[in-house]
PDB file of C-alpha atoms and ligand atoms in Angstrom:
ATOM      1  CA  UNK A 928      -0.015   0.099   0.015  1.00  0.00           C
ATOM      2  CA  UNK A 929       1.152   3.499  -0.774  1.00  0.00           C
ATOM      3  CA  UNK A 930       1.156   5.804   1.711  1.00  0.00           C
ATOM      4  CA  UNK A 931       1.556   8.945  -0.537  1.00  0.00           C
ATOM      5  CA  UNK A 932      -1.585   7.509  -2.964  1.00  0.00           C
ATOM      6  CA  UNK A 933      -4.000   8.055  -0.320  1.00  0.00           C
ATOM      7  CA  UNK A 934      -3.029  11.199   1.179  1.00  0.00           C
ATOM      8  CA  UNK A 935      -4.360  13.445  -1.288  1.00  0.00           C
ATOM      9  CA  UNK A 936      -7.764  11.703  -0.534  1.00  0.00           C
ATOM     10  CA  UNK A 937      -7.506  12.832   3.425  1.00  0.00           C
ATOM     11  CA  UNK A 938      -9.436  15.763   4.149  1.00  0.00           C
ATOM     12  CA  UNK A 939      -8.184  18.454   6.406  1.00  0.00           C
ATOM     13  CA  UNK A 940     -10.958  18.474   9.269  1.00  0.00           C
ATOM     14  CA  UNK A 941      -8.761  19.357  12.252  1.00  0.00           C
ATOM     15  CA  UNK A 942      -9.019  17.240  15.555  1.00  0.00           C
ATOM     16  CA  UNK A 943     -10.565  18.417  18.275  1.00  0.00           C
ATOM     17  CA  UNK A 944      -8.222  19.697  21.241  1.00  0.00           C
ATOM     18  CA  UNK A 945      -8.422  17.512  24.419  1.00  0.00           C
ATOM     19  CA  UNK A 946      -9.451  14.418  22.523  1.00  0.00           C
ATOM     20  CA  UNK A 947      -8.679  10.417  23.228  1.00  0.00           C
ATOM     21  CA  UNK A 948      -9.117   8.948  19.669  1.00  0.00           C
ATOM     22  CA  UNK A 949      -9.280   4.847  20.008  1.00  0.00           C
ATOM     23  CA  UNK A 950      -8.081   4.568  16.007  1.00  0.00           C
ATOM     24  CA  UNK A 951      -8.781   0.427  15.057  1.00  0.00           C
ATOM     25  CA  UNK A 952      -5.420  -0.540  13.021  1.00  0.00           C
ATOM     26  CA  UNK A 953      -5.419  -3.785  10.477  1.00  0.00           C
ATOM     27  CA  UNK A 954      -5.884  -7.334  11.751  1.00  0.00           C
ATOM     28  CA  UNK A 955      -3.951  -9.014   9.026  1.00  0.00           C
ATOM     29  CA  UNK A 956      -4.328  -7.210   5.828  1.00  0.00           C
ATOM     30  CA  UNK A 957      -2.832  -3.888   5.797  1.00  0.00           C
ATOM     31  CA  UNK A 958      -5.380  -2.344   3.506  1.00  0.00           C
ATOM     32  CA  UNK A 959      -7.723  -2.510   6.691  1.00  0.00           C
ATOM     33  CA  UNK A 960      -7.205   0.554   7.649  1.00  0.00           C
ATOM     34  CA  UNK A 961      -9.482   3.711   7.505  1.00  0.00           C
ATOM     35  CA  UNK A 962      -8.910   7.336   5.677  1.00  0.00           C
ATOM     36  CA  UNK A 963     -10.340   8.816   9.232  1.00  0.00           C
ATOM     37  CA  UNK A 964      -7.800   6.551  11.326  1.00  0.00           C
ATOM     38  CA  UNK A 965      -4.916   7.685   8.717  1.00  0.00           C
ATOM     39  CA  UNK A 966      -5.593  11.142   9.125  1.00  0.00           C
ATOM     40  CA  UNK A 967      -5.936  11.083  12.846  1.00  0.00           C
ATOM     41  CA  UNK A 968      -2.403   9.185  12.755  1.00  0.00           C
ATOM     42  CA  UNK A 969      -1.135  12.121  10.639  1.00  0.00           C
ATOM     43  CA  UNK A 970      -2.414  15.057  12.557  1.00  0.00           C
ATOM     44  CA  UNK A 971      -2.501  13.896  16.236  1.00  0.00           C
ATOM     45  CA  UNK A 972       0.289  15.079  18.822  1.00  0.00           C
ATOM     46  CA  UNK A 973       0.906  11.276  20.105  1.00  0.00           C
ATOM     47  CA  UNK A 974       0.535   8.055  19.442  1.00  0.00           C
ATOM     48  CA  UNK A 975       0.111   5.671  22.373  1.00  0.00           C
ATOM     49  CA  UNK A 976       0.762   2.651  21.166  1.00  0.00           C
ATOM     50  CA  UNK A 977       0.759  -1.359  22.957  1.00  0.00           C
ATOM     51  CA  UNK A 978       4.224  -1.998  20.907  1.00  0.00           C
ATOM     52  CA  UNK A 979       5.895   1.349  19.470  1.00  0.00           C
ATOM     53  CA  UNK A 980       8.108  -0.959  17.295  1.00  0.00           C
ATOM     54  CA  UNK A 981       5.053  -2.874  15.643  1.00  0.00           C
ATOM     55  CA  UNK A 982       2.811   0.778  15.294  1.00  0.00           C
ATOM     56  CA  UNK A 983       6.391   2.039  14.101  1.00  0.00           C
ATOM     57  CA  UNK A 984       6.279  -0.121  11.023  1.00  0.00           C
ATOM     58  CA  UNK A 985       2.256   0.552   9.976  1.00  0.00           C
ATOM     59  CA  UNK A 986       3.425   4.338  10.681  1.00  0.00           C
ATOM     60  CA  UNK A 987       6.467   3.564   8.330  1.00  0.00           C
ATOM     61  CA  UNK A 988       4.114   2.027   5.754  1.00  0.00           C
ATOM     62  CA  UNK A 989       2.169   4.782   5.918  1.00  0.00           C
ATOM     63  CA  UNK A 990       4.595   6.916   5.334  1.00  0.00           C
ATOM     64  CA  UNK A 991       4.520   8.925   9.184  1.00  0.00           C
ATOM     65  CA  UNK A 992       6.922   9.551  11.706  1.00  0.00           C
ATOM     66  CA  UNK A 993       5.655  10.467  14.824  1.00  0.00           C
ATOM     67  CA  UNK A 994       5.914  10.662  18.524  1.00  0.00           C
ATOM     68  CA  UNK A 995       5.051   7.134  20.365  1.00  0.00           C
ATOM     69  CA  UNK A 996       4.460   6.254  23.947  1.00  0.00           C
ATOM     70  CA  UNK A 997       4.315   2.652  25.113  1.00  0.00           C
ATOM     71  CA  UNK A 998       0.976   2.225  27.096  1.00  0.00           C
ATOM     72  CA  UNK A 999       0.540  -1.693  27.435  1.00  0.00           C
ATOM     73  CA  UNK A1000      -1.145  -3.589  29.985  1.00  0.00           C
ATOM     74  CA  UNK A1001       1.609  -3.266  32.300  1.00  0.00           C
ATOM     75  CA  UNK A1002       1.674   0.162  33.043  1.00  0.00           C
ATOM     76  CA  UNK A1003      -1.857   1.153  31.537  1.00  0.00           C
ATOM     77  CA  UNK A1004      -2.859   2.797  34.917  1.00  0.00           C
ATOM     78  CA  UNK A1005      -0.047   4.873  35.425  1.00  0.00           C
ATOM     79  CA  UNK A1006      -0.065   6.174  31.328  1.00  0.00           C
ATOM     80  CA  UNK A1007      -3.659   6.783  32.062  1.00  0.00           C
ATOM     81  CA  UNK A1008      -2.297   9.802  34.205  1.00  0.00           C
ATOM     82  CA  UNK A1009       0.097  11.094  31.709  1.00  0.00           C
ATOM     83  CA  UNK A1010      -2.346  10.916  29.048  1.00  0.00           C
ATOM     84  CA  UNK A1011      -4.829  12.595  31.049  1.00  0.00           C
ATOM     85  CA  UNK A1012      -2.789  15.838  32.042  1.00  0.00           C
ATOM     86  CA  UNK A1013      -1.097  16.061  28.477  1.00  0.00           C
ATOM     87  CA  UNK A1014      -5.516  16.204  26.982  1.00  0.00           C
ATOM     88  CA  UNK A1015      -5.661  18.943  29.885  1.00  0.00           C
ATOM     89  CA  UNK A1016      -3.512  20.998  27.969  1.00  0.00           C
ATOM     90  CA  UNK A1017      -5.090  20.746  24.740  1.00  0.00           C
ATOM     91  CA  UNK A1018      -3.437  17.916  23.080  1.00  0.00           C
ATOM     92  CA  UNK A1019      -5.020  15.201  20.785  1.00  0.00           C
ATOM     93  CA  UNK A1020      -3.791  11.757  21.304  1.00  0.00           C
ATOM     94  CA  UNK A1021      -4.157   8.305  19.491  1.00  0.00           C
ATOM     95  CA  UNK A1022      -4.362   5.082  20.578  1.00  0.00           C
ATOM     96  CA  UNK A1023      -3.649   2.264  19.449  1.00  0.00           C
ATOM     97  CA  UNK A1024      -3.377  -1.470  19.975  1.00  0.00           C
ATOM     98  CA  UNK A1025      -1.402  -4.001  18.068  1.00  0.00           C
ATOM     99  CA  UNK A1026      -3.971  -5.066  15.936  1.00  0.00           C
ATOM    100  CA  UNK A1027      -7.964  -4.175  15.526  1.00  0.00           C
ATOM    101  CA  UNK A1028      -9.864  -2.173  18.050  1.00  0.00           C
ATOM    102  CA  UNK A1029      -7.745  -0.966  20.876  1.00  0.00           C
ATOM    103  CA  UNK A1030      -9.901  -2.006  24.424  1.00  0.00           C
ATOM    104  CA  UNK A1031     -11.300  -5.125  22.909  1.00  0.00           C
ATOM    105  CA  UNK A1032      -8.904  -7.823  24.683  1.00  0.00           C
ATOM    106  CA  UNK A1033      -6.432  -5.237  24.126  1.00  0.00           C
ATOM    107  CA  UNK A1034      -5.314  -2.526  26.523  1.00  0.00           C
ATOM    108  CA  UNK A1035      -7.445   0.241  26.311  1.00  0.00           C
ATOM    109  CA  UNK A1036     -10.299   0.703  28.559  1.00  0.00           C
ATOM    110  CA  UNK A1037      -8.449   1.897  31.672  1.00  0.00           C
ATOM    111  CA  UNK A1038      -7.393   4.591  29.934  1.00  0.00           C
ATOM    112  CA  UNK A1039     -11.027   5.280  28.486  1.00  0.00           C
ATOM    113  CA  UNK A1040     -12.030   5.423  32.283  1.00  0.00           C
ATOM    114  CA  UNK A1041      -9.626   7.899  33.224  1.00  0.00           C
ATOM    115  CA  UNK A1042     -10.333  10.440  30.436  1.00  0.00           C
ATOM    116  CA  UNK A1043     -13.876  10.220  30.789  1.00  0.00           C
ATOM    117  CA  UNK A1044     -13.314  10.660  34.385  1.00  0.00           C
ATOM    118  CA  UNK A1045     -11.565  13.764  33.737  1.00  0.00           C
ATOM    119  CA  UNK A1046     -14.546  15.047  31.907  1.00  0.00           C
ATOM    120  CA  UNK A1047     -12.757  14.697  28.386  1.00  0.00           C
ATOM    121  CA  UNK A1048     -13.472  13.465  25.113  1.00  0.00           C
ATOM    122  CA  UNK A1049     -12.745  10.060  23.641  1.00  0.00           C
ATOM    123  CA  UNK A1050     -13.984   9.545  19.975  1.00  0.00           C
ATOM    124  CA  UNK A1051     -13.479   6.469  18.152  1.00  0.00           C
ATOM    125  CA  UNK A1052     -12.158   5.755  14.784  1.00  0.00           C
ATOM    126  CA  UNK A1053     -13.307   2.397  14.115  1.00  0.00           C
ATOM    127  CA  UNK A1054     -12.279  -0.322  11.743  1.00  0.00           C
ATOM    128  CA  UNK A1055     -11.056  -3.954  11.645  1.00  0.00           C
ATOM    129  CA  UNK A1056     -11.959  -6.189  14.596  1.00  0.00           C
ATOM    130  CA  UNK A1057     -11.586  -9.848  14.782  1.00  0.00           C
ATOM    131  CA  UNK A1058     -14.559 -10.990  16.499  1.00  0.00           C
ATOM    132  CA  UNK A1059     -16.815  -8.575  14.194  1.00  0.00           C
ATOM    133  CA  UNK A1060     -15.079 -10.195  11.058  1.00  0.00           C
ATOM    134  CA  UNK A1061     -15.582 -13.950  12.283  1.00  0.00           C
ATOM    135  CA  UNK A1062     -19.075 -13.466  13.223  1.00  0.00           C
ATOM    136  CA  UNK A1063     -20.046 -12.147  10.242  1.00  0.00           C
ATOM    137  CA  UNK A1064     -18.068 -14.609   7.732  1.00  0.00           C
ATOM    138  CA  UNK A1065     -19.452 -17.890  10.276  1.00  0.00           C
ATOM    139  CA  UNK A1066     -22.908 -18.278   8.949  1.00  0.00           C
ATOM    140  CA  UNK A1067     -24.591 -18.122  12.660  1.00  0.00           C
ATOM    141  CA  UNK A1068     -27.066 -16.491  14.136  1.00  0.00           C
ATOM    142  CA  UNK A1069     -26.043 -12.173  14.496  1.00  0.00           C
ATOM    143  CA  UNK A1070     -29.415 -11.699  16.502  1.00  0.00           C
ATOM    144  CA  UNK A1071     -28.083 -12.693  19.771  1.00  0.00           C
ATOM    145  CA  UNK A1072     -24.004 -13.105  20.374  1.00  0.00           C
ATOM    146  CA  UNK A1073     -22.051 -12.446  23.243  1.00  0.00           C
ATOM    147  CA  UNK A1074     -18.214 -12.357  22.887  1.00  0.00           C
ATOM    148  CA  UNK A1075     -16.094 -13.832  25.850  1.00  0.00           C
ATOM    149  CA  UNK A1076     -12.732 -12.680  24.737  1.00  0.00           C
ATOM    150  CA  UNK A1077     -10.217 -14.859  26.262  1.00  0.00           C
ATOM    151  CA  UNK A1078     -10.699 -17.960  28.579  1.00  0.00           C
ATOM    152  CA  UNK A1079      -8.885 -18.151  32.147  1.00  0.00           C
ATOM    153  CA  UNK A1080      -5.813 -20.362  31.235  1.00  0.00           C
ATOM    154  CA  UNK A1081      -5.880 -22.122  35.096  1.00  0.00           C
ATOM    155  CA  UNK A1082      -8.446 -24.942  34.695  1.00  0.00           C
ATOM    156  CA  UNK A1083     -10.745 -24.652  37.502  1.00  0.00           C
ATOM    157  CA  UNK A1084     -11.444 -21.589  36.657  1.00  0.00           C
ATOM    158  CA  UNK A1085     -11.788 -22.106  32.784  1.00  0.00           C
ATOM    159  CA  UNK A1086     -14.126 -24.899  33.064  1.00  0.00           C
ATOM    160  CA  UNK A1087     -16.555 -23.151  35.104  1.00  0.00           C
ATOM    161  CA  UNK A1088     -16.307 -19.962  32.988  1.00  0.00           C
ATOM    162  CA  UNK A1089     -16.543 -22.118  30.016  1.00  0.00           C
ATOM    163  CA  UNK A1090     -19.889 -24.363  31.740  1.00  0.00           C
ATOM    164  CA  UNK A1091     -21.629 -20.601  32.550  1.00  0.00           C
ATOM    165  CA  UNK A1092     -21.318 -19.448  28.639  1.00  0.00           C
ATOM    166  CA  UNK A1093     -22.602 -22.481  27.232  1.00  0.00           C
ATOM    167  CA  UNK A1094     -25.899 -21.968  29.252  1.00  0.00           C
ATOM    168  CA  UNK A1095     -26.506 -18.152  27.334  1.00  0.00           C
ATOM    169  CA  UNK A1096     -28.431 -17.903  24.168  1.00  0.00           C
ATOM    170  CA  UNK A1097     -27.188 -16.632  21.099  1.00  0.00           C
ATOM    171  CA  UNK A1098     -23.791 -17.285  19.789  1.00  0.00           C
ATOM    172  CA  UNK A1099     -20.670 -17.454  21.709  1.00  0.00           C
ATOM    173  CA  UNK A1100     -17.556 -15.727  20.271  1.00  0.00           C
ATOM    174  CA  UNK A1101     -13.845 -16.339  22.063  1.00  0.00           C
ATOM    175  CA  UNK A1102     -10.743 -15.597  21.062  1.00  0.00           C
ATOM    176  CA  UNK A1103      -8.354 -18.609  21.620  1.00  0.00           C
ATOM    177  CA  UNK A1104      -4.315 -18.560  21.297  1.00  0.00           C
ATOM    178  CA  UNK A1105      -2.379 -21.203  18.756  1.00  0.00           C
ATOM    179  CA  UNK A1106      -1.335 -23.150  21.706  1.00  0.00           C
ATOM    180  CA  UNK A1107      -4.690 -23.856  23.500  1.00  0.00           C
ATOM    181  CA  UNK A1108      -6.823 -24.001  20.336  1.00  0.00           C
ATOM    182  CA  UNK A1109      -7.190 -28.150  20.200  1.00  0.00           C
ATOM    183  CA  UNK A1110      -7.921 -27.811  24.547  1.00  0.00           C
ATOM    184  CA  UNK A1111     -10.695 -25.767  23.939  1.00  0.00           C
ATOM    185  CA  UNK A1112     -11.539 -28.070  20.941  1.00  0.00           C
ATOM    186  CA  UNK A1113     -11.664 -30.910  22.810  1.00  0.00           C
ATOM    187  CA  UNK A1114     -13.393 -29.042  25.870  1.00  0.00           C
ATOM    188  CA  UNK A1115     -16.368 -28.446  23.323  1.00  0.00           C
ATOM    189  CA  UNK A1116     -16.317 -32.048  22.510  1.00  0.00           C
ATOM    190  CA  UNK A1117     -17.008 -33.033  26.228  1.00  0.00           C
ATOM    191  CA  UNK A1118     -19.557 -30.330  26.967  1.00  0.00           C
ATOM    192  CA  UNK A1119     -21.322 -29.674  23.287  1.00  0.00           C
ATOM    193  CA  UNK A1120     -20.823 -32.566  21.291  1.00  0.00           C
ATOM    194  CA  UNK A1121     -23.556 -31.554  18.895  1.00  0.00           C
ATOM    195  CA  UNK A1122     -23.639 -27.749  18.745  1.00  0.00           C
ATOM    196  CA  UNK A1123     -22.383 -26.187  15.187  1.00  0.00           C
ATOM    197  CA  UNK A1124     -18.458 -24.960  15.779  1.00  0.00           C
ATOM    198  CA  UNK A1125     -16.755 -21.996  13.546  1.00  0.00           C
ATOM    199  CA  UNK A1126     -13.504 -21.843  13.594  1.00  0.00           C
ATOM    200  CA  UNK A1127     -12.020 -18.446  12.177  1.00  0.00           C
ATOM    201  CA  UNK A1128      -7.942 -18.704  11.156  1.00  0.00           C
ATOM    202  CA  UNK A1129      -5.929 -15.968   9.981  1.00  0.00           C
ATOM    203  CA  UNK A1130      -8.848 -13.426   8.983  1.00  0.00           C
ATOM    204  CA  UNK A1131      -8.445 -11.271   6.526  1.00  0.00           C
ATOM    205  CA  UNK A1132      -4.762 -12.746   5.769  1.00  0.00           C
ATOM    206  CA  UNK A1133      -3.246 -14.301   2.928  1.00  0.00           C
ATOM    207  CA  UNK A1134      -4.066 -18.174   4.466  1.00  0.00           C
ATOM    208  CA  UNK A1135      -7.870 -17.196   5.980  1.00  0.00           C
ATOM    209  CA  UNK A1136      -9.661 -20.344   6.788  1.00  0.00           C
ATOM    210  CA  UNK A1137     -13.110 -20.693   8.244  1.00  0.00           C
ATOM    211  CA  UNK A1138     -14.027 -23.996   9.123  1.00  0.00           C
ATOM    212  CA  UNK A1139     -17.775 -25.059  10.034  1.00  0.00           C
ATOM    213  CA  UNK A1140     -18.734 -28.245  11.881  1.00  0.00           C
ATOM    214  CA  UNK A1141     -19.210 -30.115  15.154  1.00  0.00           C
ATOM    215  CA  UNK A1142     -15.974 -29.972  17.598  1.00  0.00           C
ATOM    216  CA  UNK A1143     -15.411 -33.333  16.441  1.00  0.00           C
ATOM    217  CA  UNK A1144     -15.391 -32.812  12.999  1.00  0.00           C
ATOM    218  CA  UNK A1145     -13.302 -29.948  13.340  1.00  0.00           C
ATOM    219  CA  UNK A1146     -10.780 -31.630  15.484  1.00  0.00           C
ATOM    220  CA  UNK A1147     -10.366 -34.153  12.741  1.00  0.00           C
ATOM    221  CA  UNK A1148      -8.885 -31.571  10.596  1.00  0.00           C
ATOM    222  CA  UNK A1149      -5.862 -30.972  12.909  1.00  0.00           C
ATOM    223  CA  UNK A1150      -4.795 -34.533  13.319  1.00  0.00           C
ATOM    224  CA  UNK A1151      -1.756 -34.673  11.664  1.00  0.00           C
ATOM    225  CA  UNK A1152      -0.762 -30.431  11.539  1.00  0.00           C
ATOM    226  CA  UNK A1153      -0.007 -28.167  14.617  1.00  0.00           C
ATOM    227  CA  UNK A1154      -2.494 -25.040  14.915  1.00  0.00           C
ATOM    228  CA  UNK A1155      -0.473 -21.729  13.817  1.00  0.00           C
ATOM    229  CA  UNK A1156      -2.263 -18.562  13.306  1.00  0.00           C
ATOM    230  CA  UNK A1157      -4.393 -16.395  15.087  1.00  0.00           C
ATOM    231  CA  UNK A1158      -8.014 -18.249  15.378  1.00  0.00           C
ATOM    232  CA  UNK A1159     -11.555 -17.145  16.821  1.00  0.00           C
ATOM    233  CA  UNK A1160     -13.900 -19.609  18.027  1.00  0.00           C
ATOM    234  CA  UNK A1161     -17.443 -19.167  17.516  1.00  0.00           C
ATOM    235  CA  UNK A1162     -20.166 -21.811  19.308  1.00  0.00           C
ATOM    236  CA  UNK A1163     -23.951 -22.088  17.471  1.00  0.00           C
ATOM    237  CA  UNK A1164     -26.925 -21.327  19.612  1.00  0.00           C
ATOM    238  CA  UNK A1165     -28.155 -24.412  21.144  1.00  0.00           C
ATOM    239  CA  UNK A1166     -30.742 -24.358  19.443  1.00  0.00           C
ATOM    240  CA  UNK A1167     -28.985 -24.495  16.197  1.00  0.00           C
ATOM    241  CA  UNK A1168     -28.657 -27.781  14.713  1.00  0.00           C
ATOM    242  CA  UNK A1169     -25.102 -29.105  13.251  1.00  0.00           C
ATOM    243  CA  UNK A1170     -24.567 -29.098   9.559  1.00  0.00           C
ATOM    244  CA  UNK A1171     -24.723 -31.671   7.859  1.00  0.00           C
ATOM    245  CA  UNK A1172     -21.082 -32.048   6.591  1.00  0.00           C
ATOM    246  CA  UNK A1173     -18.152 -30.188   7.734  1.00  0.00           C
ATOM    247  CA  UNK A1174     -17.127 -26.696   5.619  1.00  0.00           C
ATOM    248  CA  UNK A1175     -14.295 -24.869   4.900  1.00  0.00           C
ATOM    249  CA  UNK A1176     -13.417 -21.799   3.171  1.00  0.00           C
ATOM    250  CA  UNK A1177     -10.197 -21.096   1.959  1.00  0.00           C
ATOM    251  CA  UNK A1178      -8.587 -18.398   0.578  1.00  0.00           C
TER     252      UNK A1178
HETATM  253  N1  SAM R 163      -8.111  -6.006  19.548  1.00  0.00           N
HETATM  254  C1  SAM R 163      -7.877  -7.173  18.450  1.00  0.00           C
HETATM  255  C2  SAM R 163      -9.528  -7.035  18.011  1.00  0.00           C
HETATM  256  O1  SAM R 163      -9.884  -6.054  17.848  1.00  0.00           O
HETATM  257  O2  SAM R 163      -9.861  -8.104  17.146  1.00  0.00           O
HETATM  258  C3  SAM R 163      -8.015  -8.519  19.347  1.00  0.00           C
HETATM  259  C4  SAM R 163      -6.552  -8.766  19.946  1.00  0.00           C
HETATM  260  S1  SAM R 163      -6.554 -10.045  20.934  1.00  0.00           S
HETATM  261  C5  SAM R 163      -4.889  -9.554  22.176  1.00  0.00           C
HETATM  262  C6  SAM R 163      -5.861 -10.877  20.073  1.00  0.00           C
HETATM  263  C7  SAM R 163      -6.735 -12.180  19.749  1.00  0.00           C
HETATM  264  O3  SAM R 163      -7.581 -11.588  18.366  1.00  0.00           O
HETATM  265  C8  SAM R 163      -6.180 -13.690  18.696  1.00  0.00           C
HETATM  266  O4  SAM R 163      -5.670 -14.150  19.946  1.00  0.00           O
HETATM  267  C9  SAM R 163      -6.908 -14.060  17.931  1.00  0.00           C
HETATM  268  O5  SAM R 163      -8.373 -14.662  18.967  1.00  0.00           O
HETATM  269  C10 SAM R 163      -8.020 -12.580  17.960  1.00  0.00           C
HETATM  270  N2  SAM R 163      -7.471 -12.304  16.299  1.00  0.00           N
HETATM  271  C11 SAM R 163      -6.961 -11.167  16.246  1.00  0.00           C
HETATM  272  N3  SAM R 163      -6.268 -11.103  14.727  1.00  0.00           N
HETATM  273  C12 SAM R 163      -6.884 -12.114  14.608  1.00  0.00           C
HETATM  274  C13 SAM R 163      -7.097 -12.724  12.754  1.00  0.00           C
HETATM  275  N4  SAM R 163      -6.337 -11.896  11.756  1.00  0.00           N
HETATM  276  N5  SAM R 163      -7.875 -14.093  12.881  1.00  0.00           N
HETATM  277  C14 SAM R 163      -8.399 -14.272  13.653  1.00  0.00           C
HETATM  278  N6  SAM R 163      -8.449 -14.282  15.030  1.00  0.00           N
HETATM  279  C15 SAM R 163      -7.580 -13.214  15.406  1.00  0.00           C
END
């Protein structure tokens, strides 16, 4: 993607002083960034980034050189007061996470709370979010869905959380790491062997795959290979019957 090409289309609407902008960035495909996101990153006074090196690569692609400050889960509380104080001086700050929408299984909430507590403005610059991408391609019901982020890692808490979640109506959407995805599928095989599952892997990337089927059918795909990449797991409503046969979309 050429940053220069896009820049001529950007409007010159000024950012509003004293505002925290939550800027969504791509979750894979680097074209998935809005013109408004690029303009906000270009025009803000400071970028608060989960990982300044990673955001640095995005900025380089966009042809931008900007001041960044690292804002991750270990310094979010302390960083909030610096951000509030800079916003109080009329600065504009863009908050970005490594990928997707800040605050969704990513740092952001504490900063948003601190900014709102200080009676300052928070504005969203929306864009990619893995849960919405996965849900909309899944074919599962979108009338009611519950996004549950990552399950706890420790087995006791994990089992009770999963059992509570499986009682909810509607579609469940979970994030899971490649190291625990088979564990989760085995837990689902045990708990809800007949529910319709969708495994959305490497969304928006070159090797995107969407697998649909029961837990047993999806586990069958990993008999001889190790799961790699990023995954969203969707569990269809209890009332939704499993499809007749597993299906797969591969990009
Ligand atoms: N803030 C991000 C968002 O808006 O979706 C989520 C960040 S969370 C730390 C990372 C998790 O999101 C991954 O472990 C995976 O479960 C999911 N994820 C992010 N990008 C993905 C992708 N391209 N394909 C599938 N899952 C993805």
